[in-house]
Amino acid sequence: MDIGSIGIVGAGQMGNGIAHVCALAGYDVVLTDVSDDALQKAVALIESNLDRQVSRDKVSQADRDGALDRIRTTMTLTDLGACDLIIEAATEREDVKHAIFKELLPSLRPETILTSNTSSISITRLASRTDRPEKFMGFHFMNPVPVMQLVELIRGIATDEATYRACQTVVERLEKQAATAEDFPAFIVNRILMPMINEAVYVLYEGVGTVTSIDTSLKLGANHPMGPLELADFIGLDTCLAIMNVLHDGLADTKYRPCPLLTKYVEAGWLGRKTQRGFYDYRGEGDPVPTR
């Protein structure tokens, strides 16, 4: 089908980035969230990021203005019903996602494609609770969305070819690169990335290295742009823990056991940048300070 409008569920870190790139690519975007404050912050952030792109000559002023004009916000989930494609980008909790799709389904047209930006949850299982498993798939963007070029496309067991092709066309129009992944826990990127982060937390937990030495070692020794603990803070420690639990539960292998220190940080509410404390403390005016 020809996709002209995209509905995005969730105005957080991922949702606002997805809205940004979709509107810039010429799609009409309807962005929804349960919080009006989150919606206002998302639009302000999109405007700020677009202004930054204009200042760097990556986007023209006309394209910036057009993108903002194409974004509409609403707190009513069913307002997305007329959209051709829905991208769910809510919190990484399966029960929340099921509830969203249940509320959304009665308002959708038969041809509407449903997708989830989940980073680890089974696409087949999410699809099975809807009325259109053949028109359901994983549409996993990387963070930050306007910068990162990869999108993982994940087919559930019932996803049909037309749905896959339609989503692939969207990725191409966004000027990003699609990677096809099979529907196994955490797919490709997080199946590899999260155990590395979890192992870095174990190295810290066991006293092999400090926060600074671990991140410096991976940045200078493996040429990573961010150290694994710095990256964990950027992603969100609650998200990292949720993905490790999906891997551990889904694959039943002890090598995916979440590090107890990661669990402790999440229990403390130290989730990284979004709470101003994680493996680093971001509350000061200078450089972030290691918390351990």
CSV table of C-alpha atoms in Angstrom, one decimal:
chain,number,residue,atom,x,y,z
A,1,MET,CA,0.0,0.0,0.0
A,2,ASP,CA,1.0,3.6,-0.5
A,3,ILE,CA,1.8,5.1,2.9
A,4,GLY,CA,1.2,8.8,3.3
A,5,SER,CA,0.4,9.2,7.0
A,6,ILE,CA,2.1,7.7,10.1
A,7,GLY,CA,0.8,7.5,13.6
A,8,ILE,CA,3.3,7.3,16.4
A,9,VAL,CA,2.4,6.1,19.9
A,10,GLY,CA,4.7,7.6,22.6
A,11,ALA,CA,6.4,11.0,22.6
A,12,GLY,CA,9.5,10.0,24.6
A,13,GLN,CA,13.1,9.6,23.5
A,14,MET,CA,12.3,7.3,20.6
A,15,GLY,CA,8.9,8.6,19.6
A,16,ASN,CA,9.9,12.2,19.1
A,17,GLY,CA,12.9,11.1,17.0
A,18,ILE,CA,10.7,8.9,14.8
A,19,ALA,CA,8.2,11.8,14.4
A,20,HIS,CA,11.1,14.1,13.4
A,21,VAL,CA,12.5,11.9,10.7
A,22,CYS,CA,9.0,10.9,9.3
A,23,ALA,CA,7.8,14.5,9.1
A,24,LEU,CA,11.1,15.6,7.5
A,25,ALA,CA,10.6,12.8,4.9
A,26,GLY,CA,7.2,14.2,3.9
A,27,TYR,CA,4.9,12.0,5.9
A,28,ASP,CA,1.9,13.5,7.7
A,29,VAL,CA,2.5,12.5,11.4
A,30,VAL,CA,0.1,12.2,14.3
A,31,LEU,CA,2.0,11.9,17.6
A,32,THR,CA,0.2,10.7,20.7
A,33,ASP,CA,1.0,10.3,24.4
A,34,VAL,CA,-0.9,10.0,27.7
A,35,SER,CA,0.9,13.1,28.8
A,36,ASP,CA,0.3,16.6,27.3
A,37,ASP,CA,3.5,17.8,28.9
A,38,ALA,CA,5.4,15.0,27.1
A,39,LEU,CA,3.8,16.0,23.8
A,40,GLN,CA,4.8,19.7,24.3
A,41,LYS,CA,8.3,18.7,25.2
A,42,ALA,CA,8.6,16.4,22.2
A,43,VAL,CA,7.5,19.2,19.7
A,44,ALA,CA,9.9,21.7,21.4
A,45,LEU,CA,12.8,19.1,21.1
A,46,ILE,CA,11.9,18.3,17.4
A,47,GLU,CA,11.9,22.1,16.7
A,48,SER,CA,15.3,22.5,18.4
A,49,ASN,CA,16.8,19.6,16.6
A,50,LEU,CA,15.6,20.8,13.3
A,51,ASP,CA,17.0,24.2,14.0
A,52,ARG,CA,20.3,22.6,14.7
A,53,GLN,CA,20.2,20.8,11.4
A,54,VAL,CA,19.4,24.1,9.6
A,55,SER,CA,22.3,25.8,11.3
A,56,ARG,CA,24.6,23.0,10.0
A,57,ASP,CA,23.2,23.2,6.5
A,58,LYS,CA,21.8,19.7,6.7
A,59,VAL,CA,18.2,20.8,6.3
A,60,SER,CA,16.8,23.9,4.5
A,61,GLN,CA,14.6,26.4,6.3
A,62,ALA,CA,11.6,25.4,4.0
A,63,ASP,CA,12.0,21.7,4.8
A,64,ARG,CA,12.3,22.5,8.5
A,65,ASP,CA,9.0,24.6,8.4
A,66,GLY,CA,7.3,21.9,6.3
A,67,ALA,CA,8.2,19.1,8.8
A,68,LEU,CA,6.8,21.0,11.7
A,69,ASP,CA,3.6,21.8,9.8
A,70,ARG,CA,3.1,18.1,9.2
A,71,ILE,CA,3.2,17.1,12.9
A,72,ARG,CA,-0.1,17.0,14.8
A,73,THR,CA,-0.3,15.9,18.4
A,74,THR,CA,-3.2,14.4,20.4
A,75,MET,CA,-3.8,12.7,23.7
A,76,THR,CA,-6.6,10.6,22.1
A,77,LEU,CA,-5.1,7.3,20.9
A,78,THR,CA,-8.0,6.5,18.5
A,79,ASP,CA,-7.2,9.7,16.6
A,80,LEU,CA,-4.5,7.6,14.9
A,81,GLY,CA,-7.1,5.4,13.3
A,82,ALA,CA,-7.0,7.1,9.9
A,83,CYS,CA,-3.2,6.7,9.6
A,84,ASP,CA,-1.7,4.2,7.0
A,85,LEU,CA,1.0,3.0,9.3
A,86,ILE,CA,1.2,3.0,13.1
A,87,ILE,CA,4.6,2.8,14.9
A,88,GLU,CA,4.2,2.0,18.6
A,89,ALA,CA,7.1,3.5,20.6
A,90,ALA,CA,5.8,3.3,24.2
A,91,THR,CA,7.7,1.9,27.2
A,92,GLU,CA,9.4,-1.5,26.8
A,93,ARG,CA,6.7,-3.4,28.7
A,94,GLU,CA,4.7,-6.0,27.0
A,95,ASP,CA,1.6,-5.5,29.0
A,96,VAL,CA,1.6,-1.8,28.1
A,97,LYS,CA,2.0,-2.6,24.4
A,98,HIS,CA,-0.9,-5.1,24.4
A,99,ALA,CA,-3.1,-2.5,26.1
A,100,ILE,CA,-2.3,0.1,23.5
A,101,PHE,CA,-3.0,-2.2,20.5
A,102,LYS,CA,-6.3,-3.4,22.1
A,103,GLU,CA,-7.5,0.2,22.5
A,104,LEU,CA,-6.3,1.2,19.0
A,105,LEU,CA,-7.7,-1.7,17.0
A,106,PRO,CA,-11.4,-0.8,16.7
A,107,SER,CA,-10.5,2.6,15.1
A,108,LEU,CA,-8.1,1.2,12.4
A,109,ARG,CA,-8.9,0.6,8.8
A,110,PRO,CA,-8.5,-3.0,7.6
A,111,GLU,CA,-5.4,-2.1,5.5
A,112,THR,CA,-3.6,-0.2,8.3
A,113,ILE,CA,-0.1,-1.6,9.1
A,114,LEU,CA,0.7,-2.0,12.8
A,115,THR,CA,4.4,-2.0,13.9
A,116,SER,CA,6.3,-1.8,17.2
A,117,ASN,CA,9.6,-0.1,17.9
A,118,THR,CA,10.3,-2.7,20.6
A,119,SER,CA,14.0,-3.5,21.0
A,120,SER,CA,13.5,-7.0,22.3
A,121,ILE,CA,9.9,-8.3,22.7
A,122,SER,CA,8.5,-11.0,20.4
A,123,ILE,CA,6.9,-9.6,17.4
A,124,THR,CA,4.9,-12.8,16.8
A,125,ARG,CA,3.5,-12.7,20.3
A,126,LEU,CA,2.6,-9.0,20.0
A,127,ALA,CA,0.9,-9.6,16.6
A,128,SER,CA,-1.0,-12.6,17.9
A,129,ARG,CA,-3.1,-10.4,20.2
A,130,THR,CA,-4.3,-8.2,17.3
A,131,ASP,CA,-6.7,-8.7,14.5
A,132,ARG,CA,-4.0,-8.4,11.8
A,133,PRO,CA,-0.9,-10.5,12.5
A,134,GLU,CA,-0.2,-10.6,8.8
A,135,LYS,CA,0.0,-6.7,8.8
A,136,PHE,CA,2.2,-6.5,11.9
A,137,MET,CA,5.9,-6.3,12.2
A,138,GLY,CA,8.9,-4.9,14.2
A,139,PHE,CA,10.1,-1.5,13.1
A,140,HIS,CA,13.1,-0.9,15.4
A,141,PHE,CA,14.9,2.5,15.1
A,142,MET,CA,18.2,3.2,16.8
A,143,ASN,CA,18.8,6.0,19.2
A,144,PRO,CA,19.1,8.9,18.5
A,145,VAL,CA,16.8,8.4,15.6
A,146,PRO,CA,17.7,11.5,13.5
A,147,VAL,CA,21.4,10.5,13.6
A,148,MET,CA,21.5,6.7,13.4
A,149,GLN,CA,21.1,5.2,10.0
A,150,LEU,CA,19.9,1.7,10.8
A,151,VAL,CA,16.4,0.4,11.2
A,152,GLU,CA,15.8,-3.3,12.1
A,153,LEU,CA,12.8,-4.8,10.3
A,154,ILE,CA,11.5,-7.9,12.1
A,155,ARG,CA,8.9,-10.1,10.6
A,156,GLY,CA,6.6,-12.1,12.9
A,157,ILE,CA,5.7,-15.7,11.9
A,158,ALA,CA,2.6,-14.4,10.1
A,159,THR,CA,3.9,-11.1,8.5
A,160,ASP,CA,3.1,-11.0,4.8
A,161,GLU,CA,5.4,-9.9,2.1
A,162,ALA,CA,3.4,-6.8,1.2
A,163,THR,CA,3.7,-5.5,4.7
A,164,TYR,CA,7.4,-6.0,4.8
A,165,ARG,CA,7.8,-4.3,1.4
A,166,ALA,CA,5.7,-1.3,2.5
A,167,CYS,CA,7.8,-0.9,5.6
A,168,GLN,CA,11.0,-1.3,3.6
A,169,THR,CA,9.9,1.5,1.3
A,170,VAL,CA,9.3,3.8,4.3
A,171,VAL,CA,12.9,3.1,5.6
A,172,GLU,CA,14.2,4.0,2.1
A,173,ARG,CA,12.2,7.3,2.0
A,174,LEU,CA,13.7,8.1,5.4
A,175,GLU,CA,17.1,7.7,3.8
A,176,LYS,CA,18.0,5.0,6.3
A,177,GLN,CA,19.3,1.4,5.9
A,178,ALA,CA,17.1,-1.6,6.7
A,179,ALA,CA,18.5,-4.8,8.2
A,180,THR,CA,16.1,-7.7,8.3
A,181,ALA,CA,16.1,-9.7,11.5
A,182,GLU,CA,14.4,-12.9,12.5
A,183,ASP,CA,12.0,-12.8,15.5
A,184,PHE,CA,14.2,-14.0,18.3
A,185,PRO,CA,14.8,-12.2,21.6
A,186,ALA,CA,16.4,-8.8,21.1
A,187,PHE,CA,16.9,-9.4,17.4
A,188,ILE,CA,20.4,-8.4,16.1
A,189,VAL,CA,21.7,-5.2,17.6
A,190,ASN,CA,20.6,-5.7,21.2
A,191,ARG,CA,21.4,-9.4,21.1
A,192,ILE,CA,25.0,-8.4,20.6
A,193,LEU,CA,25.1,-5.0,22.3
A,194,MET,CA,23.3,-5.6,25.6
A,195,PRO,CA,25.4,-8.6,26.7
A,196,MET,CA,28.5,-6.4,26.1
A,197,ILE,CA,27.0,-3.7,28.3
A,198,ASN,CA,26.0,-6.3,30.9
A,199,GLU,CA,29.5,-7.7,30.9
A,200,ALA,CA,30.9,-4.3,31.4
A,201,VAL,CA,28.7,-3.9,34.5
A,202,TYR,CA,30.0,-7.3,35.8
A,203,VAL,CA,33.6,-6.0,35.3
A,204,LEU,CA,32.6,-3.0,37.5
A,205,TYR,CA,30.7,-5.2,40.0
A,206,GLU,CA,33.7,-7.6,40.4
A,207,GLY,CA,36.1,-4.7,40.8
A,208,VAL,CA,38.2,-5.5,37.7
A,209,GLY,CA,38.0,-1.9,36.6
A,210,THR,CA,36.4,1.4,37.6
A,211,VAL,CA,33.7,3.2,35.6
A,212,THR,CA,36.4,5.5,34.0
A,213,SER,CA,38.9,2.7,33.2
A,214,ILE,CA,36.2,0.5,31.7
A,215,ASP,CA,34.8,3.2,29.4
A,216,THR,CA,38.3,4.5,28.5
A,217,SER,CA,39.4,1.0,27.6
A,218,LEU,CA,36.6,0.4,25.2
A,219,LYS,CA,36.8,3.9,23.6
A,220,LEU,CA,40.6,3.7,23.1
A,221,GLY,CA,41.1,0.0,22.9
A,222,ALA,CA,38.1,-1.0,20.7
A,223,ASN,CA,37.5,2.5,19.0
A,224,HIS,CA,34.0,2.7,20.4
A,225,PRO,CA,32.6,6.3,20.3
A,226,MET,CA,31.1,5.8,23.8
A,227,GLY,CA,32.2,3.5,26.6
A,228,PRO,CA,29.7,0.7,27.5
A,229,LEU,CA,28.7,2.3,30.8
A,230,GLU,CA,28.3,5.7,29.3
A,231,LEU,CA,26.2,4.1,26.6
A,232,ALA,CA,24.1,2.3,29.1
A,233,ASP,CA,23.3,5.7,30.8
A,234,PHE,CA,22.4,7.1,27.4
A,235,ILE,CA,20.0,4.2,26.6
A,236,GLY,CA,18.5,4.0,30.1
A,237,LEU,CA,19.5,1.4,32.7
A,238,ASP,CA,15.9,0.3,33.0
A,239,THR,CA,15.8,-0.4,29.3
A,240,CYS,CA,19.1,-2.3,29.4
A,241,LEU,CA,17.7,-4.4,32.3
A,242,ALA,CA,14.4,-5.1,30.5
A,243,ILE,CA,16.3,-6.3,27.4
A,244,MET,CA,18.6,-8.6,29.5
A,245,ASN,CA,15.6,-10.1,31.2
A,246,VAL,CA,14.0,-10.8,27.8
A,247,LEU,CA,17.2,-12.5,26.6
A,248,HIS,CA,17.5,-14.5,29.9
A,249,ASP,CA,13.9,-15.6,29.9
A,250,GLY,CA,13.6,-16.2,26.2
A,251,LEU,CA,16.8,-18.1,25.6
A,252,ALA,CA,17.2,-19.7,29.0
A,253,ASP,CA,20.9,-19.3,29.0
A,254,THR,CA,22.8,-18.2,32.1
A,255,LYS,CA,25.2,-16.1,30.0
A,256,TYR,CA,22.3,-13.6,29.7
A,257,ARG,CA,21.8,-13.3,33.5
A,258,PRO,CA,21.5,-9.6,34.3
A,259,CYS,CA,24.3,-8.3,36.6
A,260,PRO,CA,23.0,-7.7,40.1
A,261,LEU,CA,24.6,-4.3,40.1
A,262,LEU,CA,22.5,-3.3,37.1
A,263,THR,CA,19.4,-4.4,38.9
A,264,LYS,CA,20.5,-2.4,42.0
A,265,TYR,CA,20.9,0.8,40.0
A,266,VAL,CA,17.5,0.4,38.5
A,267,GLU,CA,15.9,-0.3,41.9
A,268,ALA,CA,17.5,2.9,43.2
A,269,GLY,CA,15.9,4.8,40.3
A,270,TRP,CA,19.4,5.7,38.9
A,271,LEU,CA,18.5,5.1,35.3
A,272,GLY,CA,21.1,7.2,33.6
A,273,ARG,CA,20.8,10.5,31.8
A,274,LYS,CA,17.1,10.7,32.0
A,275,THR,CA,17.2,10.7,35.9
A,276,GLN,CA,20.5,12.6,36.1
A,277,ARG,CA,22.2,9.6,37.8
A,278,GLY,CA,23.4,6.2,36.6
A,279,PHE,CA,26.9,5.0,36.3
A,280,TYR,CA,27.7,8.8,36.1
A,281,ASP,CA,26.2,11.7,38.0
A,282,TYR,CA,25.0,14.4,35.6
A,283,ARG,CA,23.7,16.9,38.1
A,284,GLY,CA,26.8,19.1,38.2
A,285,GLU,CA,27.8,21.8,35.7
A,286,GLY,CA,31.0,20.2,34.6
A,287,ASP,CA,31.7,16.8,33.2
A,288,PRO,CA,29.7,13.9,34.5
A,289,VAL,CA,31.3,12.2,37.6
A,290,PRO,CA,31.4,8.4,38.0
A,291,THR,CA,29.1,7.2,40.8
A,292,ARG,CA,31.2,4.2,41.6
